[in-house]
């Protein structure tokens, strides 16, 4: 998202404190190369904040938290303290990759049939489930930031929140993407008094070019800075969250109609107090000599990207013609999604997740790719049972969920530490409810659960449950070569996140593209559905040749909004964001 920082912010955020920093390039373009640290995000204000934190001695973790908090102000419909996310960290001193699971969590009162209407026995329509208290999980972002800073940061959470607080208080300039996102959600936002007051001033989306201030969010950040995250996880902010979930602040006379009943949720203060950030071992696999680290459950990102890469490693993509390489990418992705849908959820045993990433299983799955014909979708899942000499089959369903919500950021510092962080409130606009007096939207992450069993007679690993975390597709990924960072990347986009990360990796590693080319290339996503969802440029480009192999296409205007950093020789950094998608991203380096 391209958004200019209002002039009043420039002395605070952009003017360097020391003469050595004079002449630093403004963080406005989608590609930057240089030294001393780098930041890539969807938003120039957030990227500028991150670079300034790095210039002032903060490390990658400090900068990532400051960027995330700023995105909570300027990208409030994609992420914020009302949501959650997954944080992957490479520590230069130890050479280790660690992860934080800050996923939203179902309240302890949630049942397996929470999204089935008891009056009809049918699952709720998606928007009925989404715009409700029912869909809000216990948020994890603030606890993630606190854990990250305590474990690896050089500055306090309070210090890292300060620039975002400043942006919220002074305001930022509304751009077209922001106004469009409000417009697309205007009916939902109009149902809730505090949401309409913040984002629909005078009943309309804020004008492009106007300044939007969020003093309530500034005060919330200030409160957390002074009192710590307990103010949120059980204190006065927590009480307001619970009130908003249990008694959604519906407007007496909404300015726009809404066809669904607005249902309350069951989150309690005890649920907030019980929230914990998990610290699982990352997923790991080796692809053509590169060590690929990703996020374990409840995200399916690491295992699904990793399984697809493992299947693809059975072909020499670089020596195939472009049609064959893309055909195998689409087929491998469908196979990996079949296995994700069958096996991956919050309670998947680690040995099963690791089995999905074995070479034996990948070889068995790869034998199902016919170079001359696209398989009929959905393809069935495989059986990761350790006996891989035949092509076993079972039955299974398709994956259809996708979206443009969520945001991603990538940060590297001068010490060599790297953060890859994907965070979200699920749909653009979350569940539509701004917590009264607190200035942030709640998530609708619990709609990432399957409402009913999608796996026929087999168990569905992603049904709702008490205290359970919904399966995610977020795939923050760090790639090492010879033990040192080579690439860090991630993207928003619901379940298309997985294929966006996968496609960028094969574009860069196998298909001879530079990193900016790998991000810019037209995208297609095959998540085990009858048709491939693809950007118009993909359909117009390789589409006809792939069509001859049996692939069919459904157009989608744009897929994902990636950010990435490549680590070049002699400490040089190549920071990349989207050149066009989501209104253009913003990358910058310290020097
Ligand atoms: N809400 C998007 C995801 O977690 O994948």
PDB file of C-alpha atoms in Angstrom, residues 180-405:
ATOM      1  CA  UNK A 180     -11.460   0.801  -1.047  1.00  0.00           C
ATOM      2  CA  UNK A 181     -11.137  -1.583   1.872  1.00  0.00           C
ATOM      3  CA  UNK A 182     -13.553   0.528   3.922  1.00  0.00           C
ATOM      4  CA  UNK A 183     -15.931   0.758   0.997  1.00  0.00           C
ATOM      5  CA  UNK A 184     -15.883  -3.022   0.505  1.00  0.00           C
ATOM      6  CA  UNK A 185     -16.734  -3.473   4.194  1.00  0.00           C
ATOM      7  CA  UNK A 186     -19.054  -0.496   4.632  1.00  0.00           C
ATOM      8  CA  UNK A 187     -22.179  -2.578   5.288  1.00  0.00           C
ATOM      9  CA  UNK A 188     -20.473  -4.651   7.990  1.00  0.00           C
ATOM     10  CA  UNK A 189     -18.748  -1.645   9.562  1.00  0.00           C
ATOM     11  CA  UNK A 190     -22.026   0.309   9.652  1.00  0.00           C
ATOM     12  CA  UNK A 191     -23.550  -2.307  11.977  1.00  0.00           C
ATOM     13  CA  UNK A 192     -21.273  -1.360  14.879  1.00  0.00           C
ATOM     14  CA  UNK A 193     -21.249   2.079  16.497  1.00  0.00           C
ATOM     15  CA  UNK A 194     -17.479   2.294  17.250  1.00  0.00           C
ATOM     16  CA  UNK A 195     -16.489   0.906  13.830  1.00  0.00           C
ATOM     17  CA  UNK A 196     -18.719   3.332  11.973  1.00  0.00           C
ATOM     18  CA  UNK A 197     -17.424   6.237  14.087  1.00  0.00           C
ATOM     19  CA  UNK A 198     -13.784   5.396  13.290  1.00  0.00           C
ATOM     20  CA  UNK A 199     -13.917   4.269   9.670  1.00  0.00           C
ATOM     21  CA  UNK A 200     -17.148   5.741   8.260  1.00  0.00           C
ATOM     22  CA  UNK A 201     -17.010   9.401   9.302  1.00  0.00           C
ATOM     23  CA  UNK A 202     -20.272  11.023   8.166  1.00  0.00           C
ATOM     24  CA  UNK A 203     -21.444   7.585   7.015  1.00  0.00           C
ATOM     25  CA  UNK A 204     -18.869   7.378   4.200  1.00  0.00           C
ATOM     26  CA  UNK A 205     -15.356   5.957   3.796  1.00  0.00           C
ATOM     27  CA  UNK A 206     -12.701   8.587   4.577  1.00  0.00           C
ATOM     28  CA  UNK A 207     -11.689  10.575   1.503  1.00  0.00           C
ATOM     29  CA  UNK A 208      -8.475   9.640  -0.251  1.00  0.00           C
ATOM     30  CA  UNK A 209      -5.881  12.214   0.828  1.00  0.00           C
ATOM     31  CA  UNK A 210      -7.567  12.998   4.150  1.00  0.00           C
ATOM     32  CA  UNK A 211      -5.773  12.427   7.456  1.00  0.00           C
ATOM     33  CA  UNK A 212      -7.079   9.651   9.677  1.00  0.00           C
ATOM     34  CA  UNK A 213      -6.245   9.811  13.370  1.00  0.00           C
ATOM     35  CA  UNK A 214      -6.854   7.005  15.837  1.00  0.00           C
ATOM     36  CA  UNK A 215      -6.413   8.507  19.336  1.00  0.00           C
ATOM     37  CA  UNK A 216      -8.107   5.498  20.955  1.00  0.00           C
ATOM     38  CA  UNK A 217      -5.495   3.145  19.527  1.00  0.00           C
ATOM     39  CA  UNK A 218      -2.722   5.560  20.544  1.00  0.00           C
ATOM     40  CA  UNK A 219      -4.102   5.485  24.092  1.00  0.00           C
ATOM     41  CA  UNK A 220      -4.299   1.667  24.011  1.00  0.00           C
ATOM     42  CA  UNK A 221      -0.665   1.390  22.885  1.00  0.00           C
ATOM     43  CA  UNK A 222       0.279   3.927  25.582  1.00  0.00           C
ATOM     44  CA  UNK A 223      -1.540   1.931  28.240  1.00  0.00           C
ATOM     45  CA  UNK A 224       0.230  -1.277  27.222  1.00  0.00           C
ATOM     46  CA  UNK A 225       3.546   0.581  27.162  1.00  0.00           C
ATOM     47  CA  UNK A 226       2.987   1.762  30.735  1.00  0.00           C
ATOM     48  CA  UNK A 227       1.347  -1.304  32.283  1.00  0.00           C
ATOM     49  CA  UNK A 228       2.514  -4.167  30.109  1.00  0.00           C
ATOM     50  CA  UNK A 229       0.442  -6.696  28.190  1.00  0.00           C
ATOM     51  CA  UNK A 230      -1.544  -7.717  31.281  1.00  0.00           C
ATOM     52  CA  UNK A 231      -3.652  -4.621  30.618  1.00  0.00           C
ATOM     53  CA  UNK A 232      -4.787  -6.525  27.536  1.00  0.00           C
ATOM     54  CA  UNK A 233      -4.684 -10.141  28.703  1.00  0.00           C
ATOM     55  CA  UNK A 234      -7.053  -9.790  31.607  1.00  0.00           C
ATOM     56  CA  UNK A 235      -6.971  -6.079  32.447  1.00  0.00           C
ATOM     57  CA  UNK A 236      -9.142  -3.198  31.363  1.00  0.00           C
ATOM     58  CA  UNK A 237      -8.588  -3.634  27.606  1.00  0.00           C
ATOM     59  CA  UNK A 238      -9.384  -7.324  28.029  1.00  0.00           C
ATOM     60  CA  UNK A 239     -12.631  -6.494  29.773  1.00  0.00           C
ATOM     61  CA  UNK A 240     -13.631  -4.270  26.846  1.00  0.00           C
ATOM     62  CA  UNK A 241     -12.769  -7.047  24.374  1.00  0.00           C
ATOM     63  CA  UNK A 242     -14.914  -9.544  26.251  1.00  0.00           C
ATOM     64  CA  UNK A 243     -17.791  -7.079  26.445  1.00  0.00           C
ATOM     65  CA  UNK A 244     -17.569  -6.436  22.676  1.00  0.00           C
ATOM     66  CA  UNK A 245     -17.510 -10.173  21.907  1.00  0.00           C
ATOM     67  CA  UNK A 246     -20.327 -11.129  24.257  1.00  0.00           C
ATOM     68  CA  UNK A 247     -22.419  -8.042  23.524  1.00  0.00           C
ATOM     69  CA  UNK A 248     -21.432  -6.735  20.075  1.00  0.00           C
ATOM     70  CA  UNK A 249     -21.810  -2.926  20.039  1.00  0.00           C
ATOM     71  CA  UNK A 250     -24.508  -2.882  17.366  1.00  0.00           C
ATOM     72  CA  UNK A 251     -25.698   0.459  16.058  1.00  0.00           C
ATOM     73  CA  UNK A 252     -29.280   1.404  16.922  1.00  0.00           C
ATOM     74  CA  UNK A 253     -29.951   2.634  13.389  1.00  0.00           C
ATOM     75  CA  UNK A 254     -27.217   1.380  11.008  1.00  0.00           C
ATOM     76  CA  UNK A 255     -26.757   3.544   7.933  1.00  0.00           C
ATOM     77  CA  UNK A 256     -26.620   0.416   5.726  1.00  0.00           C
ATOM     78  CA  UNK A 257     -28.601  -2.816   5.765  1.00  0.00           C
ATOM     79  CA  UNK A 258     -27.213  -6.188   6.908  1.00  0.00           C
ATOM     80  CA  UNK A 259     -29.059  -9.400   6.176  1.00  0.00           C
ATOM     81  CA  UNK A 260     -27.809 -11.546   9.045  1.00  0.00           C
ATOM     82  CA  UNK A 261     -28.391 -11.781  12.751  1.00  0.00           C
ATOM     83  CA  UNK A 262     -25.312 -10.581  14.667  1.00  0.00           C
ATOM     84  CA  UNK A 263     -24.424 -13.328  17.099  1.00  0.00           C
ATOM     85  CA  UNK A 264     -22.455 -13.021  20.320  1.00  0.00           C
ATOM     86  CA  UNK A 265     -19.361 -15.073  21.130  1.00  0.00           C
ATOM     87  CA  UNK A 266     -18.321 -16.843  24.294  1.00  0.00           C
ATOM     88  CA  UNK A 267     -14.856 -15.391  24.966  1.00  0.00           C
ATOM     89  CA  UNK A 268     -14.230 -14.640  28.651  1.00  0.00           C
ATOM     90  CA  UNK A 269     -11.575 -12.827  30.647  1.00  0.00           C
ATOM     91  CA  UNK A 270     -10.297 -16.250  31.736  1.00  0.00           C
ATOM     92  CA  UNK A 271      -9.712 -17.112  28.052  1.00  0.00           C
ATOM     93  CA  UNK A 272      -7.641 -13.960  27.664  1.00  0.00           C
ATOM     94  CA  UNK A 273      -5.682 -14.667  30.835  1.00  0.00           C
ATOM     95  CA  UNK A 274      -4.961 -18.215  29.642  1.00  0.00           C
ATOM     96  CA  UNK A 275      -3.538 -17.116  26.287  1.00  0.00           C
ATOM     97  CA  UNK A 276      -0.012 -18.270  25.609  1.00  0.00           C
ATOM     98  CA  UNK A 277       2.433 -17.853  22.777  1.00  0.00           C
ATOM     99  CA  UNK A 278       3.718 -21.248  21.712  1.00  0.00           C
ATOM    100  CA  UNK A 279       7.286 -21.741  20.587  1.00  0.00           C
ATOM    101  CA  UNK A 280       7.294 -24.824  18.335  1.00  0.00           C
ATOM    102  CA  UNK A 281      10.344 -26.046  16.445  1.00  0.00           C
ATOM    103  CA  UNK A 282      10.204 -24.801  12.856  1.00  0.00           C
ATOM    104  CA  UNK A 283       9.449 -27.160  10.009  1.00  0.00           C
ATOM    105  CA  UNK A 284      12.596 -27.992   8.073  1.00  0.00           C
ATOM    106  CA  UNK A 285      13.358 -29.581   4.746  1.00  0.00           C
ATOM    107  CA  UNK A 286      16.194 -29.380   2.252  1.00  0.00           C
ATOM    108  CA  UNK A 287      15.420 -28.221  -1.277  1.00  0.00           C
ATOM    109  CA  UNK A 288      18.245 -28.460  -3.800  1.00  0.00           C
ATOM    110  CA  UNK A 289      20.763 -27.884  -1.035  1.00  0.00           C
ATOM    111  CA  UNK A 290      18.916 -24.986   0.616  1.00  0.00           C
ATOM    112  CA  UNK A 291      17.598 -25.401   4.160  1.00  0.00           C
ATOM    113  CA  UNK A 292      13.982 -24.231   4.176  1.00  0.00           C
ATOM    114  CA  UNK A 293      12.496 -23.329   7.581  1.00  0.00           C
ATOM    115  CA  UNK A 294       8.809 -22.592   8.074  1.00  0.00           C
ATOM    116  CA  UNK A 295       5.926 -22.560  10.489  1.00  0.00           C
ATOM    117  CA  UNK A 296       4.609 -25.714  12.132  1.00  0.00           C
ATOM    118  CA  UNK A 297       1.009 -26.286  13.243  1.00  0.00           C
ATOM    119  CA  UNK A 298      -1.447 -24.740  13.676  1.00  0.00           C
ATOM    120  CA  UNK A 299      -0.147 -23.283  10.432  1.00  0.00           C
ATOM    121  CA  UNK A 300      -0.092 -25.560   7.440  1.00  0.00           C
ATOM    122  CA  UNK A 301       2.318 -23.145   5.762  1.00  0.00           C
ATOM    123  CA  UNK A 302       5.616 -24.850   6.579  1.00  0.00           C
ATOM    124  CA  UNK A 303       4.477 -28.399   5.915  1.00  0.00           C
ATOM    125  CA  UNK A 304       2.573 -27.650   2.703  1.00  0.00           C
ATOM    126  CA  UNK A 305       5.264 -25.444   1.131  1.00  0.00           C
ATOM    127  CA  UNK A 306       7.836 -28.037   2.230  1.00  0.00           C
ATOM    128  CA  UNK A 307       5.936 -31.056   0.914  1.00  0.00           C
ATOM    129  CA  UNK A 308       5.341 -29.380  -2.452  1.00  0.00           C
ATOM    130  CA  UNK A 309       9.037 -28.469  -2.728  1.00  0.00           C
ATOM    131  CA  UNK A 310       9.961 -32.040  -1.864  1.00  0.00           C
ATOM    132  CA  UNK A 311       7.685 -33.346  -4.626  1.00  0.00           C
ATOM    133  CA  UNK A 312       9.105 -30.792  -7.073  1.00  0.00           C
ATOM    134  CA  UNK A 313      12.657 -31.775  -6.221  1.00  0.00           C
ATOM    135  CA  UNK A 314      11.947 -35.038  -8.078  1.00  0.00           C
ATOM    136  CA  UNK A 315      11.966 -32.974 -11.318  1.00  0.00           C
ATOM    137  CA  UNK A 316      14.760 -30.774 -12.616  1.00  0.00           C
ATOM    138  CA  UNK A 317      12.527 -27.747 -13.058  1.00  0.00           C
ATOM    139  CA  UNK A 318      15.347 -25.561 -14.350  1.00  0.00           C
ATOM    140  CA  UNK A 319      15.939 -27.802 -17.364  1.00  0.00           C
ATOM    141  CA  UNK A 320      12.272 -28.264 -18.262  1.00  0.00           C
ATOM    142  CA  UNK A 321      10.425 -25.916 -20.554  1.00  0.00           C
ATOM    143  CA  UNK A 322       8.323 -23.290 -18.777  1.00  0.00           C
ATOM    144  CA  UNK A 323       5.011 -25.095 -19.394  1.00  0.00           C
ATOM    145  CA  UNK A 324       6.294 -28.358 -17.878  1.00  0.00           C
ATOM    146  CA  UNK A 325       7.819 -26.544 -14.909  1.00  0.00           C
ATOM    147  CA  UNK A 326       4.541 -24.744 -14.183  1.00  0.00           C
ATOM    148  CA  UNK A 327       2.496 -27.915 -14.780  1.00  0.00           C
ATOM    149  CA  UNK A 328       4.545 -29.698 -12.127  1.00  0.00           C
ATOM    150  CA  UNK A 329       4.260 -26.710  -9.778  1.00  0.00           C
ATOM    151  CA  UNK A 330       0.457 -26.810 -10.078  1.00  0.00           C
ATOM    152  CA  UNK A 331       0.244 -30.576  -9.670  1.00  0.00           C
ATOM    153  CA  UNK A 332       2.629 -30.703  -6.713  1.00  0.00           C
ATOM    154  CA  UNK A 333       0.650 -27.950  -5.039  1.00  0.00           C
ATOM    155  CA  UNK A 334      -2.636 -29.841  -5.476  1.00  0.00           C
ATOM    156  CA  UNK A 335      -1.109 -33.001  -3.991  1.00  0.00           C
ATOM    157  CA  UNK A 336       0.318 -31.118  -1.019  1.00  0.00           C
ATOM    158  CA  UNK A 337      -3.040 -29.407  -0.400  1.00  0.00           C
ATOM    159  CA  UNK A 338      -4.833 -32.774  -0.411  1.00  0.00           C
ATOM    160  CA  UNK A 339      -2.495 -33.920   2.368  1.00  0.00           C
ATOM    161  CA  UNK A 340      -2.788 -30.637   4.245  1.00  0.00           C
ATOM    162  CA  UNK A 341      -6.555 -30.856   4.219  1.00  0.00           C
ATOM    163  CA  UNK A 342      -6.545 -34.431   5.462  1.00  0.00           C
ATOM    164  CA  UNK A 343      -3.797 -34.317   8.054  1.00  0.00           C
ATOM    165  CA  UNK A 344      -2.949 -30.808   9.253  1.00  0.00           C
ATOM    166  CA  UNK A 345      -4.673 -29.033  12.110  1.00  0.00           C
ATOM    167  CA  UNK A 346      -3.839 -27.729  15.545  1.00  0.00           C
ATOM    168  CA  UNK A 347      -3.542 -31.184  17.105  1.00  0.00           C
ATOM    169  CA  UNK A 348      -1.594 -32.932  14.360  1.00  0.00           C
ATOM    170  CA  UNK A 349       1.134 -34.973  16.081  1.00  0.00           C
ATOM    171  CA  UNK A 350       4.585 -33.693  15.244  1.00  0.00           C
ATOM    172  CA  UNK A 351       5.678 -37.071  13.904  1.00  0.00           C
ATOM    173  CA  UNK A 352       2.837 -36.934  11.352  1.00  0.00           C
ATOM    174  CA  UNK A 353       3.760 -33.393  10.309  1.00  0.00           C
ATOM    175  CA  UNK A 354       7.376 -34.484   9.896  1.00  0.00           C
ATOM    176  CA  UNK A 355       6.259 -37.582   7.940  1.00  0.00           C
ATOM    177  CA  UNK A 356       4.623 -35.269   5.383  1.00  0.00           C
ATOM    178  CA  UNK A 357       8.077 -33.783   4.815  1.00  0.00           C
ATOM    179  CA  UNK A 358       9.990 -36.994   4.208  1.00  0.00           C
ATOM    180  CA  UNK A 359      11.628 -37.823   0.886  1.00  0.00           C
ATOM    181  CA  UNK A 360       9.926 -41.217   0.758  1.00  0.00           C
ATOM    182  CA  UNK A 361       6.466 -39.694   1.001  1.00  0.00           C
ATOM    183  CA  UNK A 362       7.391 -37.033  -1.575  1.00  0.00           C
ATOM    184  CA  UNK A 363       8.599 -39.696  -4.004  1.00  0.00           C
ATOM    185  CA  UNK A 364       5.332 -41.581  -3.650  1.00  0.00           C
ATOM    186  CA  UNK A 365       3.310 -38.410  -4.198  1.00  0.00           C
ATOM    187  CA  UNK A 366       5.505 -37.306  -7.142  1.00  0.00           C
ATOM    188  CA  UNK A 367       4.709 -40.532  -8.974  1.00  0.00           C
ATOM    189  CA  UNK A 368       1.127 -39.302  -9.283  1.00  0.00           C
ATOM    190  CA  UNK A 369       2.159 -36.437 -11.568  1.00  0.00           C
ATOM    191  CA  UNK A 370       1.531 -37.251 -15.217  1.00  0.00           C
ATOM    192  CA  UNK A 371       3.711 -34.955 -17.352  1.00  0.00           C
ATOM    193  CA  UNK A 372       1.139 -35.010 -20.156  1.00  0.00           C
ATOM    194  CA  UNK A 373      -2.135 -34.578 -18.277  1.00  0.00           C
ATOM    195  CA  UNK A 374      -3.390 -32.527 -15.344  1.00  0.00           C
ATOM    196  CA  UNK A 375      -4.975 -34.836 -12.767  1.00  0.00           C
ATOM    197  CA  UNK A 376      -8.697 -34.542 -12.111  1.00  0.00           C
ATOM    198  CA  UNK A 377      -9.145 -32.456  -8.969  1.00  0.00           C
ATOM    199  CA  UNK A 378      -9.601 -32.875  -6.127  1.00  0.00           C
ATOM    200  CA  UNK A 379      -6.824 -35.431  -5.950  1.00  0.00           C
ATOM    201  CA  UNK A 380      -6.997 -37.780  -2.947  1.00  0.00           C
ATOM    202  CA  UNK A 381      -4.577 -37.478  -0.052  1.00  0.00           C
ATOM    203  CA  UNK A 382      -1.694 -39.881   0.295  1.00  0.00           C
ATOM    204  CA  UNK A 383      -0.815 -42.025   3.272  1.00  0.00           C
ATOM    205  CA  UNK A 384       2.342 -40.939   5.116  1.00  0.00           C
ATOM    206  CA  UNK A 385       2.732 -44.316   6.815  1.00  0.00           C
ATOM    207  CA  UNK A 386       6.435 -44.900   6.197  1.00  0.00           C
ATOM    208  CA  UNK A 387       5.841 -47.581   3.509  1.00  0.00           C
ATOM    209  CA  UNK A 388       6.365 -45.812   0.236  1.00  0.00           C
ATOM    210  CA  UNK A 389       6.868 -48.398  -2.481  1.00  0.00           C
ATOM    211  CA  UNK A 390       3.415 -48.033  -4.064  1.00  0.00           C
ATOM    212  CA  UNK A 391       1.075 -45.170  -5.002  1.00  0.00           C
ATOM    213  CA  UNK A 392      -1.589 -45.593  -2.327  1.00  0.00           C
ATOM    214  CA  UNK A 393      -4.893 -43.721  -2.654  1.00  0.00           C
ATOM    215  CA  UNK A 394      -7.702 -42.706  -0.342  1.00  0.00           C
ATOM    216  CA  UNK A 395     -10.576 -40.270  -0.744  1.00  0.00           C
ATOM    217  CA  UNK A 396     -10.653 -36.601   0.176  1.00  0.00           C
ATOM    218  CA  UNK A 397     -12.013 -33.144  -0.498  1.00  0.00           C
ATOM    219  CA  UNK A 398     -10.971 -29.874  -2.008  1.00  0.00           C
ATOM    220  CA  UNK A 399      -9.737 -26.649  -0.478  1.00  0.00           C
ATOM    221  CA  UNK A 400     -11.532 -23.519  -1.590  1.00  0.00           C
ATOM    222  CA  UNK A 401     -10.835 -20.851   1.008  1.00  0.00           C
ATOM    223  CA  UNK A 402      -8.837 -17.858  -0.088  1.00  0.00           C
ATOM    224  CA  UNK A 403      -8.633 -14.182   0.590  1.00  0.00           C
ATOM    225  CA  UNK A 404      -6.652 -10.992   0.278  1.00  0.00           C
ATOM    226  CA  UNK A 405      -6.428 -10.227   3.964  1.00  0.00           C
TER     227      UNK A 405
END
